[in-house]
PDB file of C-alpha atoms in Angstrom:
ATOM      1  CA  MET S   1       7.359  74.313  37.336  1.00  0.00           C
ATOM      2  CA  GLN S   2      10.340  72.424  36.435  1.00  0.00           C
ATOM      3  CA  LYS S   3       9.163  69.774  38.903  1.00  0.00           C
ATOM      4  CA  VAL S   4       5.611  69.795  37.152  1.00  0.00           C
ATOM      5  CA  MET S   5       7.628  68.861  33.908  1.00  0.00           C
ATOM      6  CA  GLU S   6       9.591  66.451  35.308  1.00  0.00           C
ATOM      7  CA  SER S   7       6.501  64.616  36.688  1.00  0.00           C
ATOM      8  CA  ARG S   8       4.894  65.011  33.323  1.00  0.00           C
ATOM      9  CA  LEU S   9       7.740  63.861  31.491  1.00  0.00           C
ATOM     10  CA  GLU S  10       8.398  60.865  33.703  1.00  0.00           C
ATOM     11  CA  GLU S  11       4.444  59.957  33.135  1.00  0.00           C
ATOM     12  CA  PHE S  12       5.085  60.239  29.422  1.00  0.00           C
ATOM     13  CA  SER S  13       8.057  58.011  29.608  1.00  0.00           C
ATOM     14  CA  ASN S  14       6.185  55.376  31.856  1.00  0.00           C
ATOM     15  CA  SER S  15       3.183  55.267  29.450  1.00  0.00           C
ATOM     16  CA  ILE S  16       5.686  54.868  26.557  1.00  0.00           C
ATOM     17  CA  VAL S  17       7.163  51.886  28.231  1.00  0.00           C
ATOM     18  CA  ARG S  18       3.721  50.420  29.069  1.00  0.00           C
ATOM     19  CA  LYS S  19       2.652  50.905  25.272  1.00  0.00           C
ATOM     20  CA  VAL S  20       5.680  49.161  24.056  1.00  0.00           C
ATOM     21  CA  GLN S  21       5.457  46.398  26.568  1.00  0.00           C
ATOM     22  CA  ASP S  22       1.720  45.838  25.320  1.00  0.00           C
ATOM     23  CA  LEU S  23       3.136  45.731  21.910  1.00  0.00           C
ATOM     24  CA  GLN S  24       5.654  43.233  22.754  1.00  0.00           C
ATOM     25  CA  LYS S  25       3.259  41.117  24.445  1.00  0.00           C
ATOM     26  CA  THR S  26       0.969  41.361  21.567  1.00  0.00           C
ATOM     27  CA  GLN S  27       3.534  40.612  18.963  1.00  0.00           C
ATOM     28  CA  ASP S  28       4.879  37.453  20.960  1.00  0.00           C
ATOM     29  CA  ALA S  29       1.298  36.419  21.371  1.00  0.00           C
ATOM     30  CA  THR S  30       0.982  36.814  17.601  1.00  0.00           C
ATOM     31  CA  THR S  31       4.314  35.060  17.012  1.00  0.00           C
ATOM     32  CA  ALA S  32       3.695  32.398  19.589  1.00  0.00           C
ATOM     33  CA  SER S  33      -0.097  31.578  17.787  1.00  0.00           C
ATOM     34  CA  GLN S  34       1.841  31.609  14.479  1.00  0.00           C
ATOM     35  CA  HIS S  35       4.181  29.086  15.559  1.00  0.00           C
ATOM     36  CA  GLU S  36       1.652  26.949  17.437  1.00  0.00           C
ATOM     37  CA  SER S  37       0.077  26.698  14.143  1.00  0.00           C
ATOM     38  CA  GLU S  38       2.884  25.692  12.327  1.00  0.00           C
ATOM     39  CA  LEU S  39       3.977  23.231  14.631  1.00  0.00           C
ATOM     40  CA  GLU S  40       0.303  21.957  14.558  1.00  0.00           C
ATOM     41  CA  GLN S  41       0.814  21.680  10.771  1.00  0.00           C
ATOM     42  CA  LYS S  42       4.310  19.765  11.103  1.00  0.00           C
ATOM     43  CA  ILE S  43       2.777  17.435  13.757  1.00  0.00           C
ATOM     44  CA  ASP S  44      -0.370  16.506  11.563  1.00  0.00           C
ATOM     45  CA  ASP S  45       2.114  15.927   8.489  1.00  0.00           C
ATOM     46  CA  SER S  46       4.136  13.843  10.540  1.00  0.00           C
ATOM     47  CA  SER S  47       1.173  11.907  11.938  1.00  0.00           C
ATOM     48  CA  GLU S  48      -0.169  11.260   8.308  1.00  0.00           C
ATOM     49  CA  GLY S  49       3.633  10.047   7.329  1.00  0.00           C
ATOM     50  CA  HIS S  50       3.535   7.506  10.448  1.00  0.00           C
ATOM     51  CA  ARG S  51       0.310   6.309   9.667  1.00  0.00           C
ATOM     52  CA  LEU S  52       0.918   5.617   6.052  1.00  0.00           C
ATOM     53  CA  ASP S  53       4.432   4.092   7.102  1.00  0.00           C
ATOM     54  CA  PHE S  54       2.543   1.784   9.686  1.00  0.00           C
ATOM     55  CA  LEU S  55      -0.068   0.888   7.063  1.00  0.00           C
ATOM     56  CA  ASN S  56       2.840  -0.159   4.624  1.00  0.00           C
ATOM     57  CA  LEU S  57       4.619  -1.956   7.469  1.00  0.00           C
ATOM     58  CA  ASN S  58       1.362  -3.768   8.346  1.00  0.00           C
ATOM     59  CA  GLU S  59       0.700  -4.623   4.781  1.00  0.00           C
ATOM     60  CA  LYS S  60       4.413  -6.128   4.367  1.00  0.00           C
ATOM     61  CA  ILE S  61       3.758  -8.162   7.769  1.00  0.00           C
ATOM     62  CA  ASP S  62       0.458  -9.558   6.188  1.00  0.00           C
ATOM     63  CA  GLN S  63       2.387 -10.538   3.139  1.00  0.00           C
ATOM     64  CA  LEU S  64       5.091 -12.147   4.979  1.00  0.00           C
ATOM     65  CA  ILE S  65       2.562 -14.137   7.258  1.00  0.00           C
ATOM     66  CA  ASN S  66       0.856 -15.489   4.215  1.00  0.00           C
ATOM     67  CA  HIS S  67       4.157 -16.585   2.453  1.00  0.00           C
ATOM     68  CA  HIS S  68       4.959 -18.232   5.632  1.00  0.00           C
ATOM     69  CA  LYS S  69       1.700 -20.148   6.028  1.00  0.00           C
ATOM     70  CA  LEU S  70       2.159 -20.910   2.331  1.00  0.00           C
ATOM     71  CA  ASP S  71       5.779 -22.243   2.902  1.00  0.00           C
ATOM     72  CA  THR S  72       4.810 -24.282   6.221  1.00  0.00           C
ATOM     73  CA  ALA S  73       1.803 -25.788   4.042  1.00  0.00           C
ATOM     74  CA  LYS S  74       4.254 -27.040   1.376  1.00  0.00           C
ATOM     75  CA  LEU S  75       6.370 -28.186   4.142  1.00  0.00           C
ATOM     76  CA  ARG S  76       3.661 -30.273   5.557  1.00  0.00           C
ATOM     77  CA  GLU S  77       2.862 -31.722   2.366  1.00  0.00           C
ATOM     78  CA  GLU S  78       6.526 -32.727   1.520  1.00  0.00           C
ATOM     79  CA  ILE S  79       6.786 -34.341   4.980  1.00  0.00           C
ATOM     80  CA  LYS S  80       3.638 -36.339   4.368  1.00  0.00           C
ATOM     81  CA  ARG S  81       4.944 -37.341   0.846  1.00  0.00           C
ATOM     82  CA  SER S  82       8.106 -38.352   2.494  1.00  0.00           C
ATOM     83  CA  THR S  83       6.492 -40.404   5.374  1.00  0.00           C
ATOM     84  CA  PHE S  84       4.334 -41.663   2.705  1.00  0.00           C
ATOM     85  CA  THR S  85       7.092 -42.852   0.393  1.00  0.00           C
ATOM     86  CA  GLY S  86       9.428 -43.986   3.288  1.00  0.00           C
ATOM     87  CA  THR S  87       6.675 -46.655   4.842  1.00  0.00           C
ATOM     88  CA  SER S  88       5.748 -47.745   1.267  1.00  0.00           C
ATOM     89  CA  HIS S  89       9.418 -48.146   0.478  1.00  0.00           C
ATOM     90  CA  HIS S  90      10.196 -50.176   3.259  1.00  0.00           C
ATOM     91  CA  SER S  91       7.048 -52.123   3.078  1.00  0.00           C
ATOM     92  CA  ASN S  92       8.930 -54.394   0.518  1.00  0.00           C
ATOM     93  CA  LYS S  93      10.292 -57.520   1.985  1.00  0.00           C
ATOM     94  CA  PRO S  94      13.816 -58.706   1.283  1.00  0.00           C
ATOM     95  CA  THR S  95      14.510 -62.315   0.125  1.00  0.00           C
ATOM     96  CA  ASN S  96      17.802 -63.137   1.996  1.00  0.00           C
ATOM     97  CA  ASP S  97      17.281 -63.240   5.527  1.00  0.00           C
ATOM     98  CA  ALA S  98      20.669 -62.213   6.765  1.00  0.00           C
ATOM     99  CA  HIS S  99      20.222 -59.305   4.732  1.00  0.00           C
ATOM    100  CA  PHE S 100      16.826 -58.800   6.071  1.00  0.00           C
ATOM    101  CA  HIS S 101      17.769 -58.509   9.793  1.00  0.00           C
ATOM    102  CA  ALA S 102      20.960 -56.161   8.856  1.00  0.00           C
ATOM    103  CA  SER S 103      18.800 -53.888   6.871  1.00  0.00           C
ATOM    104  CA  LYS S 104      16.047 -53.979   9.253  1.00  0.00           C
ATOM    105  CA  THR S 105      18.484 -53.212  12.269  1.00  0.00           C
ATOM    106  CA  ASN S 106      19.635 -50.028  10.062  1.00  0.00           C
ATOM    107  CA  TYR S 107      16.097 -49.351   9.102  1.00  0.00           C
ATOM    108  CA  MET S 108      14.945 -49.448  12.637  1.00  0.00           C
ATOM    109  CA  ALA S 109      17.921 -46.963  13.889  1.00  0.00           C
ATOM    110  CA  SER S 110      17.440 -44.631  10.876  1.00  0.00           C
ATOM    111  CA  GLU S 111      13.474 -44.629  11.166  1.00  0.00           C
ATOM    112  CA  SER S 112      13.583 -43.876  15.012  1.00  0.00           C
ATOM    113  CA  VAL S 113      15.752 -40.652  14.170  1.00  0.00           C
ATOM    114  CA  ASN S 114      13.746 -40.081  11.007  1.00  0.00           C
ATOM    115  CA  ILE S 115      10.517 -39.913  13.149  1.00  0.00           C
ATOM    116  CA  LYS S 116      12.296 -37.863  15.835  1.00  0.00           C
ATOM    117  CA  LEU S 117      13.243 -35.467  13.384  1.00  0.00           C
ATOM    118  CA  GLN S 118       9.656 -35.237  11.654  1.00  0.00           C
ATOM    119  CA  LYS S 119       7.787 -35.062  15.159  1.00  0.00           C
ATOM    120  CA  GLN S 120      10.133 -31.956  15.989  1.00  0.00           C
ATOM    121  CA  LEU S 121       9.899 -30.618  12.158  1.00  0.00           C
ATOM    122  CA  VAL S 122       5.892 -31.016  12.647  1.00  0.00           C
ATOM    123  CA  ASN S 123       6.030 -29.456  16.195  1.00  0.00           C
ATOM    124  CA  ALA S 124       8.189 -26.394  15.081  1.00  0.00           C
ATOM    125  CA  ILE S 125       5.966 -25.694  12.094  1.00  0.00           C
ATOM    126  CA  THR S 126       2.644 -25.998  14.310  1.00  0.00           C
ATOM    127  CA  LYS S 127       4.161 -23.657  16.935  1.00  0.00           C
ATOM    128  CA  SER S 128       5.166 -21.124  14.314  1.00  0.00           C
ATOM    129  CA  ASP S 129       1.985 -20.261  13.420  1.00  0.00           C
ATOM    130  CA  TRP S 130       1.282 -16.509  13.120  1.00  0.00           C
ATOM    131  CA  PRO S 131      -1.739 -14.584  14.095  1.00  0.00           C
ATOM    132  CA  GLU S 132      -3.256 -12.660  11.386  1.00  0.00           C
ATOM    133  CA  LEU S 133      -2.811  -8.828  11.708  1.00  0.00           C
ATOM    134  CA  SER S 134      -5.795  -6.864  10.621  1.00  0.00           C
ATOM    135  CA  GLY S 135      -5.170  -3.560   9.055  1.00  0.00           C
TER     136      GLY S 135
END
């Protein structure tokens, strides 16, 4: 009889252990699903924040590009004006021949440097055109 009681007690304890394990699995699954849904919510919130940050950044980049285009247009106008005033300023002929040759030599030297600088500036401005980003 004692053996029967021991075997029943062992079966009972095994069934209790299995029920406890099943409850733990169920509780772990419930906790895991809660953590999973919380994690998904945090990811969604973070993604929305990143999307808004990206849109703001894209807007600022577009503003900077537009500002850059305006600045380059202003620089081109200034170059055109300085080129125009430089050629019209030097078109007046001096009356003194010695003075004319000396000033012409100085002018030619400064003009070649000036033209080189202007070409470099125009090339630099032309090459720095930015593509438009669409938002």
